[in-house]
Amino acid sequence: MTEVNLETPRYRATEIPSREAVKFYQVGSYAVGNRLVDKELKSNQASRRRFNALTSGHRACQGCGEALGARCALDTAMAASDGKLIAVNATGCLEVFSTPYPETAWNLPWIHSLFANAPAVASGVAAALRARGITDTRVVAQGGDGGTVDIGMATLSGMFERNDDVLYICYDNEAYMNTGVQRSGATPPAARTATTQPVGPRPGNEFGQGKDLPRIAMAHEIPYVATATVADLRDLEYKVNKAMQIHGARYIHIFVPCPLGWGTLSHDTIKLSRLAMETGLFPVFEAEYGDVTSVMKIRRPVKVEEYLKLQRRFAHLFKKGADPAVLERIQAIADRNIRRYNLIDEESLDEFVLYKGEEK
């Protein structure tokens, strides 16, 4: 029987040595052969001593990707900082469902700010710690895509420009879910929201609008930028852990499906996250000082229809009389991401081209 050290703090999880340390052999799944992984390679979420930064009692919807992403990210940040962490949270779903007044589901020092100023507040917290000579307490700021891509973009850019010692995490569910599912700057083309109805000659959200914030963050040439999904918590933990080893401005953009706003089944959250990556619509990568340093290769390339059909916000694209050119334009976006980030190896690309019924 394995001896357990009861003196080990519950937030001090085993450090993940490498994102590639565990090899997944079965294509199309995350099975690790027919053996359990070694104890030292287990993820932070697999440890019974993980911190539980976001604990029970919150009011997130069933299948909420944001709740899963936030718990995983902050548990990892707590482990990396030896439990010395302050979180600043913008207004939004994550703030509302986790802190119904006068209660809170947060298990660490946590500050609620406005929609627009979470990066500025976090920069102020970091400056206050520095002024007091406190060097071992770290700062994480977090918000949804509305408070990050739109309302808080100016203060976030300022935080990047000053290279403040803050890790900013954006939980991207692609709309303003807390206020009624309105379009945000991260809403994908053709998606139905309360403000982009599926009517008229160009139903859903307009093409060519919005912002690619990970690339905007890269343009600031900050020390670290990464994207991740809740479909691969090991990769997410790896990136948060790596970011916490760096000082200066850091940005992680996490893809978090929203069953309520997307019109999806609550048990499909992980599947949708994986499909978003496997289609190429959400490239998963790392960048340092403006240059891409690693990408997560697509192991099982799929067409965008396989992802879109699971979501009612895209139902109008599959109705009788729908314009097939819209799907072709969305596929073109995915294909461009695949080329831009080199997401598919040459041999897999040949299979993907055949799958789409095209000639290379």
JSON list of C-alpha atoms in Angstrom, two decimals, residues 30-135:
[
{"chain": "A", "resi": 30, "resn": "TYR", "atom": "CA", "xyz": [-7.65, 9.82, -24.81]},
{"chain": "A", "resi": 31, "resn": "ALA", "atom": "CA", "xyz": [-7.02, 6.21, -23.75]},
{"chain": "A", "resi": 32, "resn": "VAL", "atom": "CA", "xyz": [-3.51, 5.61, -22.45]},
{"chain": "A", "resi": 33, "resn": "GLY", "atom": "CA", "xyz": [-2.87, 2.09, -23.68]},
{"chain": "A", "resi": 34, "resn": "ASN", "atom": "CA", "xyz": [-4.17, -0.44, -21.16]},
{"chain": "A", "resi": 35, "resn": "ARG", "atom": "CA", "xyz": [-2.28, 0.87, -18.14]},
{"chain": "A", "resi": 36, "resn": "LEU", "atom": "CA", "xyz": [-2.89, 3.56, -15.55]},
{"chain": "A", "resi": 37, "resn": "VAL", "atom": "CA", "xyz": [-0.51, 6.51, -15.81]},
{"chain": "A", "resi": 38, "resn": "ASP", "atom": "CA", "xyz": [2.34, 6.74, -13.33]},
{"chain": "A", "resi": 39, "resn": "LYS", "atom": "CA", "xyz": [1.50, 8.51, -10.10]},
{"chain": "A", "resi": 40, "resn": "GLU", "atom": "CA", "xyz": [3.90, 11.38, -10.80]},
{"chain": "A", "resi": 41, "resn": "LEU", "atom": "CA", "xyz": [2.21, 12.02, -14.15]},
{"chain": "A", "resi": 42, "resn": "LYS", "atom": "CA", "xyz": [-1.32, 12.31, -12.82]},
{"chain": "A", "resi": 43, "resn": "SER", "atom": "CA", "xyz": [-3.06, 15.62, -13.38]},
{"chain": "A", "resi": 44, "resn": "ASN", "atom": "CA", "xyz": [-3.75, 18.11, -10.62]},
{"chain": "A", "resi": 45, "resn": "GLN", "atom": "CA", "xyz": [-7.49, 17.44, -10.89]},
{"chain": "A", "resi": 46, "resn": "ALA", "atom": "CA", "xyz": [-6.82, 13.72, -10.35]},
{"chain": "A", "resi": 47, "resn": "SER", "atom": "CA", "xyz": [-5.21, 14.44, -6.99]},
{"chain": "A", "resi": 48, "resn": "ARG", "atom": "CA", "xyz": [-7.41, 14.14, -3.94]},
{"chain": "A", "resi": 49, "resn": "ARG", "atom": "CA", "xyz": [-5.29, 16.89, -2.40]},
{"chain": "A", "resi": 50, "resn": "ARG", "atom": "CA", "xyz": [-6.19, 19.48, -5.01]},
{"chain": "A", "resi": 51, "resn": "PHE", "atom": "CA", "xyz": [-7.25, 22.79, -3.56]},
{"chain": "A", "resi": 52, "resn": "ASN", "atom": "CA", "xyz": [-10.87, 23.18, -4.76]},
{"chain": "A", "resi": 53, "resn": "ALA", "atom": "CA", "xyz": [-10.53, 26.90, -5.45]},
{"chain": "A", "resi": 54, "resn": "LEU", "atom": "CA", "xyz": [-14.12, 26.94, -6.73]},
{"chain": "A", "resi": 55, "resn": "THR", "atom": "CA", "xyz": [-16.01, 24.74, -4.33]},
{"chain": "A", "resi": 56, "resn": "SER", "atom": "CA", "xyz": [-19.58, 23.44, -4.09]},
{"chain": "A", "resi": 57, "resn": "GLY", "atom": "CA", "xyz": [-22.54, 25.76, -3.71]},
{"chain": "A", "resi": 58, "resn": "HIS", "atom": "CA", "xyz": [-22.15, 27.83, -6.86]},
{"chain": "A", "resi": 59, "resn": "ARG", "atom": "CA", "xyz": [-25.07, 28.21, -9.25]},
{"chain": "A", "resi": 60, "resn": "ALA", "atom": "CA", "xyz": [-23.56, 27.43, -12.62]},
{"chain": "A", "resi": 61, "resn": "CYS", "atom": "CA", "xyz": [-25.74, 25.65, -15.17]},
{"chain": "A", "resi": 62, "resn": "GLN", "atom": "CA", "xyz": [-25.38, 21.91, -15.62]},
{"chain": "A", "resi": 63, "resn": "GLY", "atom": "CA", "xyz": [-22.54, 21.26, -18.06]},
{"chain": "A", "resi": 64, "resn": "CYS", "atom": "CA", "xyz": [-21.05, 24.76, -17.65]},
{"chain": "A", "resi": 65, "resn": "GLY", "atom": "CA", "xyz": [-17.64, 24.82, -19.35]},
{"chain": "A", "resi": 66, "resn": "GLU", "atom": "CA", "xyz": [-16.67, 28.02, -17.56]},
{"chain": "A", "resi": 67, "resn": "ALA", "atom": "CA", "xyz": [-17.08, 26.50, -14.09]},
{"chain": "A", "resi": 68, "resn": "LEU", "atom": "CA", "xyz": [-14.95, 23.52, -15.10]},
{"chain": "A", "resi": 69, "resn": "GLY", "atom": "CA", "xyz": [-12.27, 25.70, -16.69]},
{"chain": "A", "resi": 70, "resn": "ALA", "atom": "CA", "xyz": [-12.09, 28.11, -13.75]},
{"chain": "A", "resi": 71, "resn": "ARG", "atom": "CA", "xyz": [-11.82, 25.35, -11.16]},
{"chain": "A", "resi": 72, "resn": "CYS", "atom": "CA", "xyz": [-9.06, 23.60, -13.08]},
{"chain": "A", "resi": 73, "resn": "ALA", "atom": "CA", "xyz": [-7.15, 26.81, -13.85]},
{"chain": "A", "resi": 74, "resn": "LEU", "atom": "CA", "xyz": [-7.21, 28.23, -10.33]},
{"chain": "A", "resi": 75, "resn": "ASP", "atom": "CA", "xyz": [-6.54, 24.90, -8.62]},
{"chain": "A", "resi": 76, "resn": "THR", "atom": "CA", "xyz": [-3.41, 24.68, -10.77]},
{"chain": "A", "resi": 77, "resn": "ALA", "atom": "CA", "xyz": [-2.45, 28.29, -10.08]},
{"chain": "A", "resi": 78, "resn": "MET", "atom": "CA", "xyz": [-2.85, 27.68, -6.34]},
{"chain": "A", "resi": 79, "resn": "ALA", "atom": "CA", "xyz": [-0.58, 24.64, -6.55]},
{"chain": "A", "resi": 80, "resn": "ALA", "atom": "CA", "xyz": [2.03, 26.57, -8.54]},
{"chain": "A", "resi": 81, "resn": "SER", "atom": "CA", "xyz": [2.02, 29.51, -6.10]},
{"chain": "A", "resi": 82, "resn": "ASP", "atom": "CA", "xyz": [2.13, 27.31, -2.98]},
{"chain": "A", "resi": 83, "resn": "GLY", "atom": "CA", "xyz": [-1.31, 28.61, -2.01]},
{"chain": "A", "resi": 84, "resn": "LYS", "atom": "CA", "xyz": [-0.34, 32.29, -2.15]},
{"chain": "A", "resi": 85, "resn": "LEU", "atom": "CA", "xyz": [-2.69, 33.65, -4.79]},
{"chain": "A", "resi": 86, "resn": "ILE", "atom": "CA", "xyz": [-5.12, 36.55, -5.16]},
{"chain": "A", "resi": 87, "resn": "ALA", "atom": "CA", "xyz": [-7.83, 36.40, -7.84]},
{"chain": "A", "resi": 88, "resn": "VAL", "atom": "CA", "xyz": [-9.50, 39.43, -9.43]},
{"chain": "A", "resi": 89, "resn": "ASN", "atom": "CA", "xyz": [-12.76, 38.70, -11.28]},
{"chain": "A", "resi": 90, "resn": "ALA", "atom": "CA", "xyz": [-14.57, 40.84, -13.82]},
{"chain": "A", "resi": 91, "resn": "THR", "atom": "CA", "xyz": [-18.36, 41.03, -13.78]},
{"chain": "A", "resi": 92, "resn": "GLY", "atom": "CA", "xyz": [-19.95, 38.22, -15.75]},
{"chain": "A", "resi": 93, "resn": "CYS", "atom": "CA", "xyz": [-21.27, 34.66, -15.51]},
{"chain": "A", "resi": 94, "resn": "LEU", "atom": "CA", "xyz": [-18.35, 33.42, -13.45]},
{"chain": "A", "resi": 95, "resn": "GLU", "atom": "CA", "xyz": [-18.79, 36.19, -10.90]},
{"chain": "A", "resi": 96, "resn": "VAL", "atom": "CA", "xyz": [-22.59, 35.95, -10.75]},
{"chain": "A", "resi": 97, "resn": "PHE", "atom": "CA", "xyz": [-22.97, 32.20, -10.36]},
{"chain": "A", "resi": 98, "resn": "SER", "atom": "CA", "xyz": [-20.11, 31.90, -7.86]},
{"chain": "A", "resi": 99, "resn": "THR", "atom": "CA", "xyz": [-21.00, 34.74, -5.48]},
{"chain": "A", "resi": 100, "resn": "PRO", "atom": "CA", "xyz": [-24.75, 35.00, -4.85]},
{"chain": "A", "resi": 101, "resn": "TYR", "atom": "CA", "xyz": [-24.79, 37.66, -2.12]},
{"chain": "A", "resi": 102, "resn": "PRO", "atom": "CA", "xyz": [-23.97, 37.19, 0.74]},
{"chain": "A", "resi": 103, "resn": "GLU", "atom": "CA", "xyz": [-22.35, 33.84, -0.12]},
{"chain": "A", "resi": 104, "resn": "THR", "atom": "CA", "xyz": [-19.30, 32.80, -2.12]},
{"chain": "A", "resi": 105, "resn": "ALA", "atom": "CA", "xyz": [-18.04, 29.56, -3.62]},
{"chain": "A", "resi": 106, "resn": "TRP", "atom": "CA", "xyz": [-14.45, 30.82, -3.79]},
{"chain": "A", "resi": 107, "resn": "ASN", "atom": "CA", "xyz": [-11.89, 29.33, -1.45]},
{"chain": "A", "resi": 108, "resn": "LEU", "atom": "CA", "xyz": [-9.13, 31.94, -1.88]},
{"chain": "A", "resi": 109, "resn": "PRO", "atom": "CA", "xyz": [-8.74, 35.75, -1.65]},
{"chain": "A", "resi": 110, "resn": "TRP", "atom": "CA", "xyz": [-11.06, 36.94, -4.42]},
{"chain": "A", "resi": 111, "resn": "ILE", "atom": "CA", "xyz": [-11.96, 40.47, -5.58]},
{"chain": "A", "resi": 112, "resn": "HIS", "atom": "CA", "xyz": [-14.93, 41.39, -7.76]},
{"chain": "A", "resi": 113, "resn": "SER", "atom": "CA", "xyz": [-14.37, 44.32, -10.11]},
{"chain": "A", "resi": 114, "resn": "LEU", "atom": "CA", "xyz": [-16.41, 45.95, -12.87]},
{"chain": "A", "resi": 115, "resn": "PHE", "atom": "CA", "xyz": [-16.84, 44.58, -16.37]},
{"chain": "A", "resi": 116, "resn": "ALA", "atom": "CA", "xyz": [-14.15, 46.86, -17.75]},
{"chain": "A", "resi": 117, "resn": "ASN", "atom": "CA", "xyz": [-11.41, 47.13, -15.16]},
{"chain": "A", "resi": 118, "resn": "ALA", "atom": "CA", "xyz": [-10.38, 43.68, -13.92]},
{"chain": "A", "resi": 119, "resn": "PRO", "atom": "CA", "xyz": [-6.92, 43.98, -15.57]},
{"chain": "A", "resi": 120, "resn": "ALA", "atom": "CA", "xyz": [-6.41, 47.42, -14.01]},
{"chain": "A", "resi": 121, "resn": "VAL", "atom": "CA", "xyz": [-7.50, 46.22, -10.56]},
{"chain": "A", "resi": 122, "resn": "ALA", "atom": "CA", "xyz": [-5.21, 43.19, -10.86]},
{"chain": "A", "resi": 123, "resn": "SER", "atom": "CA", "xyz": [-2.34, 45.48, -11.89]},
{"chain": "A", "resi": 124, "resn": "GLY", "atom": "CA", "xyz": [-3.05, 47.58, -8.79]},
{"chain": "A", "resi": 125, "resn": "VAL", "atom": "CA", "xyz": [-2.99, 44.50, -6.57]},
{"chain": "A", "resi": 126, "resn": "ALA", "atom": "CA", "xyz": [0.35, 43.45, -8.06]},
{"chain": "A", "resi": 127, "resn": "ALA", "atom": "CA", "xyz": [1.72, 46.97, -7.54]},
{"chain": "A", "resi": 128, "resn": "ALA", "atom": "CA", "xyz": [0.52, 47.03, -3.92]},
{"chain": "A", "resi": 129, "resn": "LEU", "atom": "CA", "xyz": [2.23, 43.71, -3.21]},
{"chain": "A", "resi": 130, "resn": "ARG", "atom": "CA", "xyz": [5.42, 45.01, -4.78]},
{"chain": "A", "resi": 131, "resn": "ALA", "atom": "CA", "xyz": [5.28, 48.23, -2.74]},
{"chain": "A", "resi": 132, "resn": "ARG", "atom": "CA", "xyz": [4.95, 46.19, 0.44]},
{"chain": "A", "resi": 133, "resn": "GLY", "atom": "CA", "xyz": [7.87, 43.98, -0.50]},
{"chain": "A", "resi": 134, "resn": "ILE", "atom": "CA", "xyz": [5.71, 40.86, -0.89]},
{"chain": "A", "resi": 135, "resn": "THR", "atom": "CA", "xyz": [7.27, 38.79, -3.63]}
]
